[in-house]
Tab-separated table of C-alpha atoms and ligand atoms in Angstrom:
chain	number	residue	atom	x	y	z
A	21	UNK	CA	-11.131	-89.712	-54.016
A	22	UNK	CA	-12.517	-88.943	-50.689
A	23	UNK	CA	-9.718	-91.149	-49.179
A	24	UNK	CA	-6.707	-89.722	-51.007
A	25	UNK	CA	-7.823	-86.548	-49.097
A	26	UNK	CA	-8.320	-88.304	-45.543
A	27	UNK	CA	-5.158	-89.804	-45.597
A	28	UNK	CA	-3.245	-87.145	-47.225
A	29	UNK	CA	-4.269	-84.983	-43.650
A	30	UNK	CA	-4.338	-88.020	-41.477
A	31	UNK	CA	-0.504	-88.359	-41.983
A	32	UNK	CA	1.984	-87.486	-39.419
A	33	UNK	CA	5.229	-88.992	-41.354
A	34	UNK	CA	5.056	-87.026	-43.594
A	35	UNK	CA	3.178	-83.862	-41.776
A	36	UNK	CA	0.785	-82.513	-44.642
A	37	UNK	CA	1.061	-78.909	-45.678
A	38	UNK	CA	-2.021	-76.950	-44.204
A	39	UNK	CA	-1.971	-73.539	-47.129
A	40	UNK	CA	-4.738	-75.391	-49.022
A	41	UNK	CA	-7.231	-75.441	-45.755
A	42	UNK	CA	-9.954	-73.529	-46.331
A	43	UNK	CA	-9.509	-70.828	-43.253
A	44	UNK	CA	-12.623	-68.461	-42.410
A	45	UNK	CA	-10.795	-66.201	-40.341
A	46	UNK	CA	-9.229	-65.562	-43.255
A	47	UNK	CA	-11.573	-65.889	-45.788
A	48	UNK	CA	-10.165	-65.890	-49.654
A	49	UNK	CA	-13.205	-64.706	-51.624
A	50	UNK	CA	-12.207	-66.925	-54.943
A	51	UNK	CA	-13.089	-69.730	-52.739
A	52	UNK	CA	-16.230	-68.454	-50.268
A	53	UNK	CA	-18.693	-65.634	-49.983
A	54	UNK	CA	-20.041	-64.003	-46.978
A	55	UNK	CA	-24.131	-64.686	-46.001
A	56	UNK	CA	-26.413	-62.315	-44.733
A	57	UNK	CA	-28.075	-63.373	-41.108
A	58	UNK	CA	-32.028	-63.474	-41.252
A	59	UNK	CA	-31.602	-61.228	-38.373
A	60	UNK	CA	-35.363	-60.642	-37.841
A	61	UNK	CA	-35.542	-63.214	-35.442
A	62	UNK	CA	-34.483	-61.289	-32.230
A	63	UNK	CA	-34.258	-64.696	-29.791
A	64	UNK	CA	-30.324	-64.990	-30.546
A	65	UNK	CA	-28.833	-63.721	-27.369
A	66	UNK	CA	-29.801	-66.687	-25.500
A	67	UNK	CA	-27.944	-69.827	-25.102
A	68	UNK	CA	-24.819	-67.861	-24.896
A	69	UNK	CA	-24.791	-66.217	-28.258
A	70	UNK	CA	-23.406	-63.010	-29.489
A	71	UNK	CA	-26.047	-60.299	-31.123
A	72	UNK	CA	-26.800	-62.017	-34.346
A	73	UNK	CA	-25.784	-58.789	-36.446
A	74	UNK	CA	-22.129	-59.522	-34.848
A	75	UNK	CA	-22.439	-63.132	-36.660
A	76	UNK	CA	-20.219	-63.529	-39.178
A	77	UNK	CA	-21.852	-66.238	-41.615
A	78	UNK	CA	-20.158	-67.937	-45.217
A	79	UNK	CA	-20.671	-70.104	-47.985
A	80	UNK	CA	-18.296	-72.355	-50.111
A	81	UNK	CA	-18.875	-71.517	-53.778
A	82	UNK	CA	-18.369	-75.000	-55.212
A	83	UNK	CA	-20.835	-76.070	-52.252
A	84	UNK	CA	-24.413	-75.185	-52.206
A	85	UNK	CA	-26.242	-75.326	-48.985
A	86	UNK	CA	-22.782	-75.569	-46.816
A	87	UNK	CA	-23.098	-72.983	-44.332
A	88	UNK	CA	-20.455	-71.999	-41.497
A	89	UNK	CA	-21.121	-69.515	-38.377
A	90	UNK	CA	-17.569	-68.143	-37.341
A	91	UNK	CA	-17.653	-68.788	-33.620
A	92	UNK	CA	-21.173	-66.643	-32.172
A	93	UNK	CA	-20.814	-67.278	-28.647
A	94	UNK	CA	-20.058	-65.414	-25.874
A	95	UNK	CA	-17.072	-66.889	-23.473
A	96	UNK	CA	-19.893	-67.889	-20.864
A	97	UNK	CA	-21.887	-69.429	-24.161
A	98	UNK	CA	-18.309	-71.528	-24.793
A	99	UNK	CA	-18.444	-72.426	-21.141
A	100	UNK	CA	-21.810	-73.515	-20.722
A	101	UNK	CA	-21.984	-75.575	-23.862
A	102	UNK	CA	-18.780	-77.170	-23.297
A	103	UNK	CA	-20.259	-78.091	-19.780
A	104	UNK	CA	-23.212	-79.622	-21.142
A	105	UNK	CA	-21.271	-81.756	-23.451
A	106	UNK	CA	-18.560	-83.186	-20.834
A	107	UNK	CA	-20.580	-82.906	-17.594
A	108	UNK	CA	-23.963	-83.594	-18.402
A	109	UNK	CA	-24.972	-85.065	-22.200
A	110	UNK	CA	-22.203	-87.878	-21.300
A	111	UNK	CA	-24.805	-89.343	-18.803
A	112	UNK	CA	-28.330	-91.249	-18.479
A	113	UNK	CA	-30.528	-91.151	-20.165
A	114	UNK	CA	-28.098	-90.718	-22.890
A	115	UNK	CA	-26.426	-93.822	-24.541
A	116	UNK	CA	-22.638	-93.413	-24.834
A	117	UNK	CA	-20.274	-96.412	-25.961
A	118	UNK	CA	-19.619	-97.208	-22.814
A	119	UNK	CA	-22.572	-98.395	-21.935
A	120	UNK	CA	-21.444	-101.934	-23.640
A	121	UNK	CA	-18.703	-102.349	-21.206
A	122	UNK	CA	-20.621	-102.517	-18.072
A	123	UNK	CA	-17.838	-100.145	-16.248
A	124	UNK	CA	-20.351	-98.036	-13.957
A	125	UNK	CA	-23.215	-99.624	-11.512
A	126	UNK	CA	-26.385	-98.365	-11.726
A	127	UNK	CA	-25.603	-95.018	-9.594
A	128	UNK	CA	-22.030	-94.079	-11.048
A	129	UNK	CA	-21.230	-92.426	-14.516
A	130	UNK	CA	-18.503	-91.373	-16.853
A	131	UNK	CA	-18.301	-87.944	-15.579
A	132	UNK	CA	-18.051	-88.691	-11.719
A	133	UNK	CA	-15.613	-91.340	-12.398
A	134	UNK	CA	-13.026	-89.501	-13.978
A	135	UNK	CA	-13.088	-87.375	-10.546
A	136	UNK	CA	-10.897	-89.998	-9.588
A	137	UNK	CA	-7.316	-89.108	-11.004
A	138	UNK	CA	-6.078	-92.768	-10.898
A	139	UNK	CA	-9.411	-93.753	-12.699
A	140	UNK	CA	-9.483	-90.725	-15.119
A	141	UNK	CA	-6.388	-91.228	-16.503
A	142	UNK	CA	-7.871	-94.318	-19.010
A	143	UNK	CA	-11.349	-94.046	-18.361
A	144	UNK	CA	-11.401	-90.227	-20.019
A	145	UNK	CA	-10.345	-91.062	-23.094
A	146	UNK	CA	-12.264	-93.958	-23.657
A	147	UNK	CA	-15.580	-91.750	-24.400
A	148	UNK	CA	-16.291	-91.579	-27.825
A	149	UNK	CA	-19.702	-90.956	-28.346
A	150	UNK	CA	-22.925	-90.005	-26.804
A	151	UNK	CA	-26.825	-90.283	-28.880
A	152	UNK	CA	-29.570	-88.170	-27.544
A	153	UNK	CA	-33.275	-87.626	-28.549
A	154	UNK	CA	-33.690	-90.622	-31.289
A	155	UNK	CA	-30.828	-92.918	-30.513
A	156	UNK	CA	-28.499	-93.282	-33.814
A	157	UNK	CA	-28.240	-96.895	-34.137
A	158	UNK	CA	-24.628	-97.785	-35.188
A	159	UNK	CA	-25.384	-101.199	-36.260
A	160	UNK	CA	-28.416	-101.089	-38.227
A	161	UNK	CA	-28.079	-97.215	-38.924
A	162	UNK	CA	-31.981	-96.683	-38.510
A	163	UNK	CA	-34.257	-94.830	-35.847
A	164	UNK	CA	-36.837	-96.457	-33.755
A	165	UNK	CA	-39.634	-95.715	-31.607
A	166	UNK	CA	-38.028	-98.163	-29.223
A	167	UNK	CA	-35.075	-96.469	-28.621
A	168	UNK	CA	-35.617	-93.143	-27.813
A	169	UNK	CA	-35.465	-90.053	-25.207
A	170	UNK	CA	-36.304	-86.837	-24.779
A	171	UNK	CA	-34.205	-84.233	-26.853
A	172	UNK	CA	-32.454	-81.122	-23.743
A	173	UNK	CA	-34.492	-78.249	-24.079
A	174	UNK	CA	-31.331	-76.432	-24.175
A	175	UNK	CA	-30.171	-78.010	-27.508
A	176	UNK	CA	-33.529	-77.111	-28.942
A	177	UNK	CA	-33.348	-73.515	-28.282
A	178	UNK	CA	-29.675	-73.305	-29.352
A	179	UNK	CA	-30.561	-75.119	-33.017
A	180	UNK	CA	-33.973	-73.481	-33.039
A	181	UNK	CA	-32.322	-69.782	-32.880
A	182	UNK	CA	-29.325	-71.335	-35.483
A	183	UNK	CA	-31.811	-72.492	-37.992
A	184	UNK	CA	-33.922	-69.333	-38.050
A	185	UNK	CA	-30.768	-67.431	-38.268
A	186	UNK	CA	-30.050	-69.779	-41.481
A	187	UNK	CA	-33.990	-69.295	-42.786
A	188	UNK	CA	-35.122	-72.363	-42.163
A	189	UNK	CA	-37.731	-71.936	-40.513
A	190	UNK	CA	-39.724	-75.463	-39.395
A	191	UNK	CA	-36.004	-77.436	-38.022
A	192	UNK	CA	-37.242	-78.962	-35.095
A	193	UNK	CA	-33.929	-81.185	-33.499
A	194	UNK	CA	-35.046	-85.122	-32.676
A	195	UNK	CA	-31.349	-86.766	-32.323
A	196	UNK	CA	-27.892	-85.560	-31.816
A	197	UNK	CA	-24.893	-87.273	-31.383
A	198	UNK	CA	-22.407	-86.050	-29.638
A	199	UNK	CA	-18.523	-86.905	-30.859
A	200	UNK	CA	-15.614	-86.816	-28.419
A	201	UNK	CA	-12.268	-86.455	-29.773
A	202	UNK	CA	-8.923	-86.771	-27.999
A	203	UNK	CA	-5.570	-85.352	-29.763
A	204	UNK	CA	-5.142	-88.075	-31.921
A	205	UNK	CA	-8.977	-89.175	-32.840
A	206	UNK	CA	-10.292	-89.389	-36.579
A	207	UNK	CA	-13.958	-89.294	-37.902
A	208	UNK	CA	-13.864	-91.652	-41.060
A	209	UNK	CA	-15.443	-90.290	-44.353
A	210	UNK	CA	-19.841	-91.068	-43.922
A	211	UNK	CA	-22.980	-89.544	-45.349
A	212	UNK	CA	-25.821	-89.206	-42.653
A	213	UNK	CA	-28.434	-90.618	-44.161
A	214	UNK	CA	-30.875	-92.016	-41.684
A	215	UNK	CA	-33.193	-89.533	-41.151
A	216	UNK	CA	-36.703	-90.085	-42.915
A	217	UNK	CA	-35.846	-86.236	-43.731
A	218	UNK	CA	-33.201	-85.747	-45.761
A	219	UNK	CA	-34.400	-82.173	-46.697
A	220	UNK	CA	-34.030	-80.500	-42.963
A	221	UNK	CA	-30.567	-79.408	-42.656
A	222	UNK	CA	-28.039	-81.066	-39.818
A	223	UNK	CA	-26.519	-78.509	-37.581
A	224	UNK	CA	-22.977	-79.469	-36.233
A	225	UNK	CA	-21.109	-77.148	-33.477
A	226	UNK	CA	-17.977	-78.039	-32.263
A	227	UNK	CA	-16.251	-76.493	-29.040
A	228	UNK	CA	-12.330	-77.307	-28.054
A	229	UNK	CA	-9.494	-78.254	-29.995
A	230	UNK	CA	-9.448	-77.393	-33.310
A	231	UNK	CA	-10.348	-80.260	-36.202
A	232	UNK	CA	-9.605	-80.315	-40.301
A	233	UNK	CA	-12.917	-81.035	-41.784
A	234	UNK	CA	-13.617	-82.761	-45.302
A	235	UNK	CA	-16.411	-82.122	-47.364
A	236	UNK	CA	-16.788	-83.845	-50.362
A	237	UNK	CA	-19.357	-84.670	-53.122
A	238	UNK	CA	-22.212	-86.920	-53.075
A	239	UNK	CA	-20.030	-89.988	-53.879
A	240	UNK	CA	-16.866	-91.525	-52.518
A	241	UNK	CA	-15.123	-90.718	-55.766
A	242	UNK	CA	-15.551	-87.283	-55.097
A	243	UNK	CA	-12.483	-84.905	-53.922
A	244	UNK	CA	-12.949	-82.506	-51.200
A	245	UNK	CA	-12.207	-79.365	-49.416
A	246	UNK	CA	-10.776	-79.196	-45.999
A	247	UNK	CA	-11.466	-76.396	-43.495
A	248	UNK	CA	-10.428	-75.829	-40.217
A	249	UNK	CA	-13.125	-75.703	-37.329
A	250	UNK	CA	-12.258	-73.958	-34.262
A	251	UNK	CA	-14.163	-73.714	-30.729
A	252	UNK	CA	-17.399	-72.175	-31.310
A	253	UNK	CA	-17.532	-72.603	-35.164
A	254	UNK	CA	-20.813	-74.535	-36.354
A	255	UNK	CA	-21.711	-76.179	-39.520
A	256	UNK	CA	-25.154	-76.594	-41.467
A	257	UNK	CA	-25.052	-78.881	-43.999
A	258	UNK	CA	-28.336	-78.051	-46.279
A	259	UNK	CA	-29.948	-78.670	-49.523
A	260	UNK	CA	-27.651	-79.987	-52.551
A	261	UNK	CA	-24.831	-80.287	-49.639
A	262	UNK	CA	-26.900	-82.305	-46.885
A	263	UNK	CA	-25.668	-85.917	-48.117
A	264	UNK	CA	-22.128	-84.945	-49.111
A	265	UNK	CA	-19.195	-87.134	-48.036
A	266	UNK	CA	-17.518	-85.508	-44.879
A	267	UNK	CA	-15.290	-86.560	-42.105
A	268	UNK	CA	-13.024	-85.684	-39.362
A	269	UNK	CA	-9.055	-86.681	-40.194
A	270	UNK	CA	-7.306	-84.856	-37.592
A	271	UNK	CA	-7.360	-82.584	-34.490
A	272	UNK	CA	-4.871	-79.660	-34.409
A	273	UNK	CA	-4.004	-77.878	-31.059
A	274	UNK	CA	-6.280	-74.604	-30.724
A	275	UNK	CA	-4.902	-71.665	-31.637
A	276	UNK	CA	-6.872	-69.775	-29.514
A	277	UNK	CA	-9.023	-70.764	-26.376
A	278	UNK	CA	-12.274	-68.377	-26.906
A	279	UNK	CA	-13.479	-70.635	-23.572
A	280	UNK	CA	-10.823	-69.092	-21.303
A	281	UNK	CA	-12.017	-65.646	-19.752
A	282	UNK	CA	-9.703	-62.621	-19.139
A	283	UNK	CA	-12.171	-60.760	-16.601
A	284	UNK	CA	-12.088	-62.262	-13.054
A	285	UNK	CA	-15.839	-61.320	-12.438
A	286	UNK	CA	-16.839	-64.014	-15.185
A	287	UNK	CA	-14.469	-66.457	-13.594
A	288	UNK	CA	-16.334	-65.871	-10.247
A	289	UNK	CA	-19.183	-66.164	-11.959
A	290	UNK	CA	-18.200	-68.955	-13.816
A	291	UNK	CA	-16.954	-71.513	-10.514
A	292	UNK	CA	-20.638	-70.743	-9.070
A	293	UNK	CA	-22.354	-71.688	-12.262
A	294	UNK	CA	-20.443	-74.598	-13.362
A	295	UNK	CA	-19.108	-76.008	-9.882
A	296	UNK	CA	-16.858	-79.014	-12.180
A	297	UNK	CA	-14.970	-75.674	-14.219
A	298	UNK	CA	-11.749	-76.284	-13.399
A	299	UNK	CA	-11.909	-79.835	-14.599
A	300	UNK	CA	-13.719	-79.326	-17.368
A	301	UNK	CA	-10.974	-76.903	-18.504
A	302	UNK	CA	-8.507	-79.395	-18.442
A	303	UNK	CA	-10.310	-82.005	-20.215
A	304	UNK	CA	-11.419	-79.319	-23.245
A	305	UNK	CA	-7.464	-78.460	-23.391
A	306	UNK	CA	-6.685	-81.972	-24.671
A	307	UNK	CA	-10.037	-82.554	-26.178
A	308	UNK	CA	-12.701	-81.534	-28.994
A	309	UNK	CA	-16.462	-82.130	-28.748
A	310	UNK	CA	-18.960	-81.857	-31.791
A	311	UNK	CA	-22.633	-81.414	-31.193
A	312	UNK	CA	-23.774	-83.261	-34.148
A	313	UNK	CA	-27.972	-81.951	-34.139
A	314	UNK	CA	-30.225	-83.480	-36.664
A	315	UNK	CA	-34.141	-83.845	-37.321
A	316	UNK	CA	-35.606	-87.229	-38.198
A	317	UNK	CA	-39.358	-86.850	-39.074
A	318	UNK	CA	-41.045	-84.894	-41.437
A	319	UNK	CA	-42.834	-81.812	-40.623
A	320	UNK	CA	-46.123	-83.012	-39.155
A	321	UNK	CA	-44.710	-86.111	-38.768
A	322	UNK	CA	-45.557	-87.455	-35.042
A	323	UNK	CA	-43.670	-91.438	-35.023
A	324	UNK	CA	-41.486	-93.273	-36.875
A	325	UNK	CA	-43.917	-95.702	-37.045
A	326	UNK	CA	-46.947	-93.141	-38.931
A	327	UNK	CA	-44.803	-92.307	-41.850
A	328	UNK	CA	-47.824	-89.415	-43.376
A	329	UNK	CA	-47.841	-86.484	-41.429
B	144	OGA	C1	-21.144	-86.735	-37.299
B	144	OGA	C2	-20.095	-85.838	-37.867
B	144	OGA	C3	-18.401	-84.147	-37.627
B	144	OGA	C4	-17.528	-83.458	-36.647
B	144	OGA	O1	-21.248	-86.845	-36.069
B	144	OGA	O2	-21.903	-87.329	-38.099
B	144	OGA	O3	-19.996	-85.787	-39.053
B	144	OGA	O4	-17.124	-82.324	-36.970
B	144	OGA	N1	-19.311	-85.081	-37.049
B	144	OGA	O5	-17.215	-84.016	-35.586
B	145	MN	MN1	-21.657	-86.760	-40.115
């Protein structure tokens, strides 16, 4: 059962025993195969990507259509994404969960707030979520017209380049959620299942502290595998694995901080880009974010509300 597994890593008293975690930086070939980039598409480099021949890309054998992407970006690209996460995609038009509680007037946001140190220290880890594009409706669990912004260009590029990579070759992103996680946050076992396609695949890149991941079968009664997603590392959930059971039950302390730079020239470069660095840095230390991209329509589709394309 999904559950047996959730808890089973949730548990602090006892600690669980990590060996069985699938780990791709040390891939075990019984359990995973490598996958060759579609490396004809040259437009990789932006967003803060490595040269997609440097990519190293797997598979799970027992799971179709589950694809990961060991870590592609550059330090800058692990700087600038974590940026837009934190900094930017937390605020307007964005919905985050805070909106409900009415804590910011019509000119303040999460962000700015937490400049405060007396203010950040419980307003930071109150952020939980953010929707962007088609807003994910937690309630009702359905799109609408009425509730919807425009998708960052940025985010489009990033999944654009990630899908072509992949060989899919129509993924156009509509909604993304974006998850925050503090040290001791949990994702409970889901299936995303909202979008009016099912077939695109959901891209889902995660920057920070380091998470166990579960992926199951289609049903709750499945088991599942656990792997360990580290800053940089993305997920596409495809085909036969698009509707598995997954969740998030615990973050681990990173065992590495690929968004930390050794040369000071990218640090100077770094505090004129991003002017908030310093306390973005101290927020990712303690934190994880997941960029969780999907499309809603069908190709050709133009509305919700025209369901032919
Ligand atoms: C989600 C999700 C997984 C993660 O947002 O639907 O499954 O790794 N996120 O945070
Ligand atoms: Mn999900």
């Amino acid at each position: 059962m999904f559950k047996d597994f959730f808890k089973y890593y949730k548990s602090k008293e006892p600690p669980p025993d990590f060996g069985a975690v699938i780990d791709f930086k040390k891939p075990d070939y019984s359990k995973v195969r490598n996958i060759l980039p579609d490396v004809n598409e040259d437009e990789g480099v932006a967003q803060g990507l490595k040269p997609i021949k440097e990519w190293k890309i797997y598979g799970i054998i027992s799971k179709p259509g589950l694809i990961f992407i060991e870590n592609p970006f550059t330090t800058l690209g692990q700087q600038y994404w974590i940026t837009r996460c934190v900094r930017d995609y937390s605020s307007k038009p964005n919905k985050t969960n805070l909106d409900l509680h009415n804590l910011f007037t019509k000119h303040e946001n999460w962000w700015d707030e937490c400049s405060n140190a007396e203010r950040a220290r419980t307003l930071l880890p109150k952020l939980r979520w953010a929707t962007l594009g088609y807003h994910h409706n937690w309630d009702t669990k359905e799109y609408s017209e009425n509730a919807k912004d425009s998708m960052p260009e940025d985010m489009m590029k990033l999944t654009r380049c990630l899908a072509k990579v992949a060989s899919f070759h129509d993924f156009k992103a509509e909604s993304a959620i974006v998850n925050y996680y503090r040290m001791n946050s949990t994702l409970s076992g889901h299936t995303d299942h909202s979008e009016v396609d099912c077939e695109a695949p959901l891209f889902s890149v995660s920057f920070g502290q380091t998470a166990i991941f579960l992926i199951g079968g289609l049903l709750r009664e499945d088991p599942a595998d656990a792997i360990f997603i580290r800053s940089g590392d993305i997920v596409i959930m495809s085909k036969s694995s698009r509707l598995r059971y997954h969740g998030v039950p615990r973050i681990l302390a990173a065992d590495s901080t690929p968004w930390e730079s050794e040369s000071s020239k990218d640090i100077t470069q770094m505090k004129e880009k991003f002017s908030d660095w310093d306390r973005i840095k101290s927020y990712i230390c303690e934190s994880r974010v997941n960029m969780n991209v999907r499309q809603v329509l069908r190709p050709g589709q133009t509305s919700l509300d025209n369901n032919s394309p």
